[in-house]
Amino acid sequence: MARGPLGTAPIETVDWHTGGEPFRIVPQAPPAVTGAGLTVAERRTTAMASDEVQWTRALLCSEPRGHADMYGSFLVPPDDAGAHLGALFWHKDGFSTACGHGTIALGAWAVASGLVPAPADGTTDVVIDVPSGRVTASVRTVGGRVADVTFINVPGYVHARGVKVATSRGTVAVDIAFGGAMYAVLPVEQFGLRVRPEDIPQLIAAGREIRDALNAADAAEHPQDPRLSGVYGTVFAEEAAAPARRPDGTHLLHHRNVTVFADGEVDRSPCGSGTAARVALLADARQLHPGDELRHESVAGSVFRARIAHLTTAHGLPAVVPAITGTAYATGTCRFTVDPDDTLLPGFVLR
């Protein structure tokens, strides 16, 4: 495709990273998803059906402007005046329903850019509508700078336990939980692997196999909204240290994970919505209680600190509202241009 639906207009972005995972913010979203009268969930459906929006997503994700693991967001109007902004999350394969690392980055950007006023020292809630619901980025500032952001997610719950999946490395058992999206979660040792960079190629292959097999079996159907159905990612986890009892009687859990999402993408961060799914599973297993903390480490060594904000129910099931704290940093601003004679538009991906 030599010329896309947006012609040759430049596209301005603000780039951040959360725990090493990229997040490309596009303040001026394509017109197809910015009109009045739609919820953010409906805007996602519109985006998926729009050649204009899909072309723009592909341009910003694909080489030479992006890469196979690129991630970002179009800013869109929120559902109503109760939120500061809306966000459509995207990656090389399409549009996701949730993104914890993106929510953390958006909160930090909103405060750092002045979009949402904040005190020099204190905590400011940035409310964001995303396809899975309304979430909050609670931004803590110290000396006029963002210190960290706590992502308060939609309720998470256990969808299924011990689901058997046949893979090329043998049959494994996975748990499925919702954390804004559906995740399959299993100990990485079931594959004889570790959460480490040298095992990433094998984990990508395993993650794809598990996701595809579960989705072919309709194993992760959302109880109310089919737009939220289907396994989005596979979380491979391992214990980094034995649980520790803290002086106040609560416990600290230290786990590592790598999340393989969409079609073989690897999350460099501990994965916000994947961490939310893990909090739901650990709470259900009575391994994580209110007041406890999960130190969730990524394959790149970055850390999210997660806890149960409060207990609740969702769709008649026991659920938790997780609070996940991390850091995000600006990496640059970009002005992407399009040459109408470029024969490789909107780009390509080699993995």
C-alpha positions in Angstrom: 0.0 0.0 0.0 1.9 3.1 -1.3 -0.5 5.7 0.2 -2.6 5.3 3.2 -6.0 6.7 4.2 -4.4 9.6 6.0 -2.4 10.7 2.9 1.0 12.2 3.8 0.1 14.2 6.9 2.7 14.0 9.6 1.8 12.1 12.8 3.0 13.5 16.2 3.6 11.2 19.1 5.0 11.3 22.6 6.9 8.2 23.5 7.2 6.8 27.1 8.2 3.5 28.6 6.9 1.7 31.7 9.3 -0.8 33.2 11.0 -1.1 29.8 7.8 -1.6 27.8 7.3 1.1 25.1 4.2 3.2 25.0 3.6 5.6 22.1 1.0 8.2 22.8 -0.9 9.8 19.8 -2.7 12.8 21.1 -4.4 13.5 17.7 -6.2 10.2 17.0 -7.6 9.4 13.5 -11.0 11.2 13.0 -12.9 7.9 12.7 -12.5 7.3 16.4 -12.9 10.8 17.8 -16.6 11.6 17.0 -19.2 12.2 19.6 -21.7 9.7 21.0 -19.5 6.6 21.4 -18.1 4.8 24.4 -14.5 3.9 24.3 -15.5 0.2 24.0 -17.5 1.2 20.9 -14.6 3.3 19.6 -12.4 0.1 19.7 -15.0 -1.7 17.6 -15.0 1.2 15.1 -11.2 1.2 15.0 -11.0 -2.5 14.2 -13.4 -2.0 11.3 -11.7 1.2 9.9 -9.1 1.0 7.2 -7.9 4.5 8.1 -7.3 3.6 11.8 -5.8 0.2 11.1 -3.4 1.8 8.6 -2.3 4.4 11.1 -1.8 1.7 13.8 0.3 -0.4 11.4 2.4 2.6 10.4 3.3 3.4 14.0 3.9 -0.2 15.0 5.7 -1.6 12.0 9.3 -1.2 10.9 10.9 1.1 10.1 9.0 3.3 12.6 8.3 0.6 15.1 9.0 -3.0 15.7 7.3 -6.3 16.5 6.8 -5.5 20.2 5.7 -1.9 19.8 2.8 -0.7 21.8 0.8 2.6 22.0 -2.5 4.4 22.3 -4.8 6.8 20.5 -6.2 9.4 22.8 -10.0 9.6 22.4 -12.9 11.3 24.2 -13.9 9.6 27.4 -17.3 8.0 27.9 -18.5 11.0 30.0 -17.3 14.0 32.0 -16.3 11.6 34.9 -13.0 10.8 33.2 -10.1 13.0 32.0 -9.5 11.1 28.8 -10.2 7.9 26.8 -7.6 5.6 25.4 -7.5 3.0 22.6 -4.6 0.6 23.1 -2.9 -0.9 20.1 0.0 -3.2 19.1 1.2 -4.8 15.9 -1.8 -7.3 15.8 -4.7 -5.0 16.6 -6.4 -3.3 19.5 -6.4 -4.6 23.1 -9.1 -4.2 25.7 -6.8 -3.2 28.6 -3.2 -2.1 29.2 -1.8 -1.6 32.7 1.6 -0.4 31.7 -0.1 2.0 29.3 -2.4 3.3 32.0 0.6 4.0 34.2 2.3 5.9 31.4 -0.8 7.9 30.5 -1.2 9.0 34.1 2.4 10.1 34.3 2.2 11.9 31.0 -1.1 13.6 31.9 0.5 15.1 35.0 3.9 15.8 33.6 2.4 17.6 30.5 0.0 19.7 32.6 -3.1 18.1 31.1 -4.2 17.2 34.6 -3.1 19.8 37.3 -1.2 18.3 40.2 0.5 19.7 43.3 4.3 19.6 43.6 3.9 17.1 46.4 0.9 14.9 46.7 -1.3 12.4 44.8 -3.5 13.1 41.8 -6.0 10.7 40.3 -6.1 10.6 36.5 -9.3 8.9 35.5 -9.2 7.1 32.1 -11.9 5.2 30.1 -10.5 2.2 28.3 -12.3 -0.6 26.4 -12.6 -2.8 29.5 -14.0 0.0 31.7 -13.0 3.0 33.8 -9.6 2.8 35.5 -7.5 5.3 37.6 -3.9 6.2 37.5 -3.1 7.6 40.9 0.0 9.8 40.3 2.3 10.6 43.2 4.5 13.7 42.8 7.5 14.7 44.8 9.2 18.0 44.3 7.2 18.7 41.2 8.2 15.4 39.5 6.3 12.2 39.1 7.6 9.7 41.6 5.4 6.7 40.7 1.9 5.8 39.5 -0.6 3.3 41.0 -3.0 1.8 38.5 -6.4 0.9 40.0 -7.9 -1.6 37.6 -11.4 -3.0 36.9 -12.3 -6.0 39.1 -10.3 -9.1 38.3 -11.5 -12.7 38.9 -10.7 -16.3 38.2 -12.4 -17.7 35.1 -11.1 -21.3 35.1 -8.6 -23.5 36.9 -6.5 -26.4 35.7 -7.4 -26.2 32.0 -5.4 -28.9 30.1 -3.7 -27.7 26.9 -1.9 -30.0 24.5 1.3 -28.4 23.2 4.3 -29.6 21.2 6.2 -29.9 24.5 3.5 -32.0 26.2 0.2 -31.3 28.0 0.2 -28.4 30.5 -2.4 -27.1 32.9 -3.2 -23.4 33.0 -5.4 -21.1 35.0 -7.4 -18.4 33.2 -8.1 -15.1 34.9 -9.5 -11.7 33.9 -7.5 -8.6 34.6 -9.1 -6.3 32.0 -8.3 -9.0 29.5 -8.2 -12.8 29.7 -4.9 -14.4 30.6 -3.7 -17.9 30.7 -1.3 -18.3 33.7 1.1 -21.2 34.4 4.4 -22.0 36.1 7.2 -21.6 33.6 8.7 -24.8 35.0 6.0 -26.8 33.3 8.0 -26.2 30.1 11.4 -26.8 31.8 12.2 -23.1 31.2 12.9 -20.0 33.3 11.9 -16.4 33.2 15.1 -15.2 31.5 16.1 -13.6 28.2 17.7 -16.7 26.7 14.4 -18.6 27.0 12.3 -15.9 25.3 12.2 -17.6 21.8 10.9 -20.8 23.3 8.4 -18.9 25.5 7.1 -17.0 22.5 6.4 -20.3 20.7 4.8 -21.8 23.8 2.7 -18.7 24.5 1.3 -18.7 20.9 0.5 -22.4 21.2 -1.4 -22.0 24.5 -3.3 -18.9 23.4 -4.3 -20.4 20.0 -5.4 -23.7 21.5 -7.5 -22.1 24.2 -9.2 -19.7 21.8 -9.9 -22.5 19.4 -11.7 -24.2 22.2 -13.6 -21.0 23.3 -12.1 -21.5 26.7 -12.2 -17.8 27.8 -15.6 -16.5 27.0 -16.5 -13.4 29.0 -19.8 -13.9 31.0 -21.4 -10.7 29.7 -19.4 -8.9 27.0 -18.2 -11.0 24.0 -15.8 -8.1 23.1 -13.8 -9.1 26.1 -13.7 -12.8 25.3 -10.6 -14.8 24.3 -7.2 -15.3 25.8 -5.1 -12.2 25.1 -1.9 -13.3 26.7 0.0 -16.1 28.4 1.8 -15.4 31.7 4.7 -17.7 32.5 5.5 -17.2 36.2 8.1 -18.4 38.8 8.7 -17.8 42.4 11.8 -15.6 42.9 11.9 -15.9 46.7 9.9 -17.6 49.4 7.1 -15.5 50.9 8.4 -13.2 53.7 6.5 -12.1 56.8 6.8 -8.4 57.3 6.9 -6.7 60.8 3.2 -5.7 60.6 2.2 -9.3 60.1 1.5 -9.0 56.3 3.4 -10.9 53.7 5.6 -10.1 50.7 5.5 -12.4 47.7 8.3 -12.1 45.1 7.6 -13.6 41.7 9.0 -13.2 38.2 7.0 -13.4 35.0 7.1 -12.9 31.3 3.9 -12.3 29.4 3.6 -13.3 25.8 0.6 -11.4 24.4 -1.2 -11.0 21.0 0.6 -12.9 18.3 4.0 -13.5 20.1 4.7 -10.1 21.5 6.8 -10.0 24.7 6.0 -7.5 27.5 9.2 -6.0 28.8 7.4 -4.8 31.9 5.8 -7.1 34.5 2.5 -6.5 32.5 -0.1 -4.4 34.3 -3.3 -6.3 33.3 -1.4 -9.6 33.5 -0.3 -8.7 37.1 -4.0 -7.9 37.8 -5.0 -11.4 36.6 -2.3 -12.9 38.9 -3.5 -10.9 41.9 -7.0 -12.4 41.3 -5.5 -15.9 41.1 -3.3 -15.5 44.2 -6.2 -14.0 46.2 -8.5 -16.9 45.1 -5.8 -19.4 46.3 -5.5 -17.5 49.6 -1.8 -16.8 48.9 -2.4 -13.0 48.8 -4.6 -11.3 51.3 -5.5 -7.6 51.8 -2.5 -5.9 53.2 0.0 -8.3 51.5 2.1 -7.2 48.5 3.2 -9.0 45.4 6.6 -7.9 44.1 6.2 -8.8 40.4 9.4 -8.7 38.4 9.7 -8.7 34.6 12.1 -10.5 32.3 13.9 -7.2 32.0 14.3 -6.8 35.8 11.7 -4.0 36.2 9.2 -4.4 39.1 5.5 -3.6 39.8 4.3 -3.7 43.4 0.7 -5.1 43.5 -1.9 -5.4 46.2 -5.6 -5.9 46.7 -7.3 -2.5 46.9 -10.5 -4.2 48.0 -12.6 -7.3 47.6 -15.7 -7.3 45.5 -17.7 -9.5 43.1 -18.0 -9.5 39.3 -20.6 -11.4 37.4 -21.6 -13.2 40.5 -18.0 -14.4 41.1 -15.6 -13.4 43.9 -13.3 -10.7 42.6 -10.6 -8.2 43.6 -9.8 -4.7 42.6 -6.0 -4.6 42.3 -3.7 -1.7 42.8 -0.5 -1.9 40.9 2.4 0.6 41.3 5.1 1.2 38.8 7.1 4.0 37.1 7.1 5.5 33.7 9.5 7.8 31.9 9.4 9.9 28.7 11.8 8.8 26.0 11.1 11.4 23.3 8.8 13.0 20.9 8.4 12.0 17.3 7.0 13.5 14.1 6.5 10.7 11.7 6.2 11.5 8.0 4.9 9.6 5.0 6.5 9.8 1.6 3.8 8.9 -1.0 6.4 7.2 -3.1 7.4 4.8 -0.3 6.7 1.3 -1.6 6.9 -0.3 1.9 4.0 1.7 3.5 2.6 1.2 6.1 5.6 -1.0 7.1 6.5 -4.5 7.8 7.3 -6.9 10.7 9.9 -9.6 10.5 8.8 -11.7 13.4 
